[in-house]
PDB file of C-alpha atoms in Angstrom:
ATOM      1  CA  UNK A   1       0.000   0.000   0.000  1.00  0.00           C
ATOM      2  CA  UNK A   2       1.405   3.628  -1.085  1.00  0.00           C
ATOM      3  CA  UNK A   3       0.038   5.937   1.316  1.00  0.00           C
ATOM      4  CA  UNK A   4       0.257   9.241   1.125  1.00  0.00           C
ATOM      5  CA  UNK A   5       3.236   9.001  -1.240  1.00  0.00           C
ATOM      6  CA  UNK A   6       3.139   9.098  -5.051  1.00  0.00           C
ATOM      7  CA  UNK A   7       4.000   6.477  -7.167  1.00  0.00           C
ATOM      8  CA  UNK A   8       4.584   7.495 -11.173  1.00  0.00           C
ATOM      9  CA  UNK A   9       5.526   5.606 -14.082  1.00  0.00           C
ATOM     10  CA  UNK A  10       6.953   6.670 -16.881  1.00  0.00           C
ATOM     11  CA  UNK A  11       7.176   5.115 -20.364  1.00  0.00           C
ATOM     12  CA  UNK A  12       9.532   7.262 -23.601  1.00  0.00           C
ATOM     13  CA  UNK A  13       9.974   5.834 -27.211  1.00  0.00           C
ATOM     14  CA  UNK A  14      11.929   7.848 -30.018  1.00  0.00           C
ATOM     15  CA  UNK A  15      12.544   6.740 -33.262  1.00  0.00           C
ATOM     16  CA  UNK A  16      14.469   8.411 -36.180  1.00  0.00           C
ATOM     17  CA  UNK A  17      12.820   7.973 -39.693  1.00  0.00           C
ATOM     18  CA  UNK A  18      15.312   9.466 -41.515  1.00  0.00           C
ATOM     19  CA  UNK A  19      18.652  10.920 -40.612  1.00  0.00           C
ATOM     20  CA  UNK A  20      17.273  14.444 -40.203  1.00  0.00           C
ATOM     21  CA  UNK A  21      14.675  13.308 -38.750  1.00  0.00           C
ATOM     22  CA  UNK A  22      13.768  12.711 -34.593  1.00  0.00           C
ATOM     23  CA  UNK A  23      10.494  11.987 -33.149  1.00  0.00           C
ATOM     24  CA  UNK A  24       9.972  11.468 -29.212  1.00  0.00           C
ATOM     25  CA  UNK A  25       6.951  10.809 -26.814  1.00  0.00           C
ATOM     26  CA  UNK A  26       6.458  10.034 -23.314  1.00  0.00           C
ATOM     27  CA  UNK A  27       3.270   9.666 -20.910  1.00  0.00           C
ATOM     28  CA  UNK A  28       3.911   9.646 -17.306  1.00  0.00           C
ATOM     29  CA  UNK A  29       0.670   8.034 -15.205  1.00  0.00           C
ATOM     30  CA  UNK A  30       0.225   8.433 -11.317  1.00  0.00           C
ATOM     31  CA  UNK A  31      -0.375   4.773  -9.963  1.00  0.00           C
ATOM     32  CA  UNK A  32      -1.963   6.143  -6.745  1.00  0.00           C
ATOM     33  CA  UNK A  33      -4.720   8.315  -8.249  1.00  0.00           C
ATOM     34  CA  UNK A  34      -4.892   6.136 -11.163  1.00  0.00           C
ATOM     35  CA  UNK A  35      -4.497   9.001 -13.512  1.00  0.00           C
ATOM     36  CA  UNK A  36      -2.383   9.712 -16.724  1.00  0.00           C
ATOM     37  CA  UNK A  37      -0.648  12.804 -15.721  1.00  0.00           C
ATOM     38  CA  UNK A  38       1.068  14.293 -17.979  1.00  0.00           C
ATOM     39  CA  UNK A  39       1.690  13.709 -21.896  1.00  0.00           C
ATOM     40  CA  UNK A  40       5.329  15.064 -24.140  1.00  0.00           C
ATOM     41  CA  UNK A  41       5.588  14.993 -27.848  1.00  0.00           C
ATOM     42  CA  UNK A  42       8.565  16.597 -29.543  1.00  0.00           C
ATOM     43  CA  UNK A  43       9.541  16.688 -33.490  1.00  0.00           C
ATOM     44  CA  UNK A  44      13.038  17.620 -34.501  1.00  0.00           C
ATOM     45  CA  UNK A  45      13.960  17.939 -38.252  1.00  0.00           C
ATOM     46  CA  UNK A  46      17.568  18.810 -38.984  1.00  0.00           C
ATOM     47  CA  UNK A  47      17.678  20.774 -42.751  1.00  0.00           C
ATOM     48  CA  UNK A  48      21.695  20.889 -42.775  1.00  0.00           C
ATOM     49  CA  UNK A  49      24.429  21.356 -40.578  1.00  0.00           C
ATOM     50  CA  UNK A  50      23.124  24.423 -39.079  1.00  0.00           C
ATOM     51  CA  UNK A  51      19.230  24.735 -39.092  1.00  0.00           C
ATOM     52  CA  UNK A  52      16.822  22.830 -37.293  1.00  0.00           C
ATOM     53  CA  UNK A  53      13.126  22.970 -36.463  1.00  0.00           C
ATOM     54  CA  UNK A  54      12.288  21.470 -32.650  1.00  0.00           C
ATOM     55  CA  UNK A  55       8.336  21.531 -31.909  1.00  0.00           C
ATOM     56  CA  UNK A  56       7.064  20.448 -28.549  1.00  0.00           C
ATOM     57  CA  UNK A  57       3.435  19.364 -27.386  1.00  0.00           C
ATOM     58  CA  UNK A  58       3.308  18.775 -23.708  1.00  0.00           C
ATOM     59  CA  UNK A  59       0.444  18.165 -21.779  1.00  0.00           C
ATOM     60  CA  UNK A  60      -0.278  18.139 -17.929  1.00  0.00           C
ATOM     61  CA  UNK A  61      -3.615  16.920 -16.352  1.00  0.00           C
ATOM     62  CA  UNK A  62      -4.872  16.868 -12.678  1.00  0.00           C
ATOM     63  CA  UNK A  63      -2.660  19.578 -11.624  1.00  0.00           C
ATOM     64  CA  UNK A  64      -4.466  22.227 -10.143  1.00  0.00           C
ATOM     65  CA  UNK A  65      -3.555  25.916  -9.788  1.00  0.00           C
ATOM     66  CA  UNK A  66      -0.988  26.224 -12.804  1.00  0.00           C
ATOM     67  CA  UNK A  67      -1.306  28.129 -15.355  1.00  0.00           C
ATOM     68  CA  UNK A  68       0.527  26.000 -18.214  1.00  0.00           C
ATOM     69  CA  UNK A  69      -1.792  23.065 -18.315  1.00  0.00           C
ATOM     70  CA  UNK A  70      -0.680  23.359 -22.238  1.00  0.00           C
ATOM     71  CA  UNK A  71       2.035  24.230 -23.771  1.00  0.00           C
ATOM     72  CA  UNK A  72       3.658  24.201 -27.536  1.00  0.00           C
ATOM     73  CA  UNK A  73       6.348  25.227 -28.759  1.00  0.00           C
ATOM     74  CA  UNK A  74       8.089  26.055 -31.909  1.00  0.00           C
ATOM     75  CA  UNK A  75      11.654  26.630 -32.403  1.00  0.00           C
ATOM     76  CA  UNK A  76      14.258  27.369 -35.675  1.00  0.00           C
ATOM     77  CA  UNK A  77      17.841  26.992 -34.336  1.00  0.00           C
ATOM     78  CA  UNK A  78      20.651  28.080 -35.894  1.00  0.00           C
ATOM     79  CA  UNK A  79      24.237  26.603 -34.819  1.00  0.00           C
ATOM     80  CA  UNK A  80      27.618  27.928 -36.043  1.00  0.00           C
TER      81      UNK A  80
END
């Protein structure tokens, strides 16, 4: 019996398609409450050397009081 203390599991693949390209996911779920809490998707495409593209999707549920329940995100990054 867990009482009182949280308990999560967490299960991440990734794969890569092609060689430019990356995709991730992960769910974490709260064995206590019985509850998928939280969910994390992320694309990365490499165009050359220098560029990429990185989106991320995460979700949260069941935590109550934040504000950023939700959140994507887009990014270009340039490396020299």
């Amino acid at each position: 019996c867990l009482r009182g203390k949280a308990f999560h599991l967490r299960c991440s693949v990734s794969c890569e398609p092609t060689s430019r390209d990356r995709l991730e996911g992960s769910l974490r779920y709260d064995v206590h409450r019985q509850k998928l809490i939280s969910q994390r998707y992320r694309y990365l495409h490499h165009f050359d050397r220098n560029w990429s593209l990185d989106m991320r999707l995460n979700l949260r549920h069941g935590f109550v009081g934040r504000k950023d329940r939700h959140l994507f995100r887009i990014s270009m990054r340039l490396s020299y």
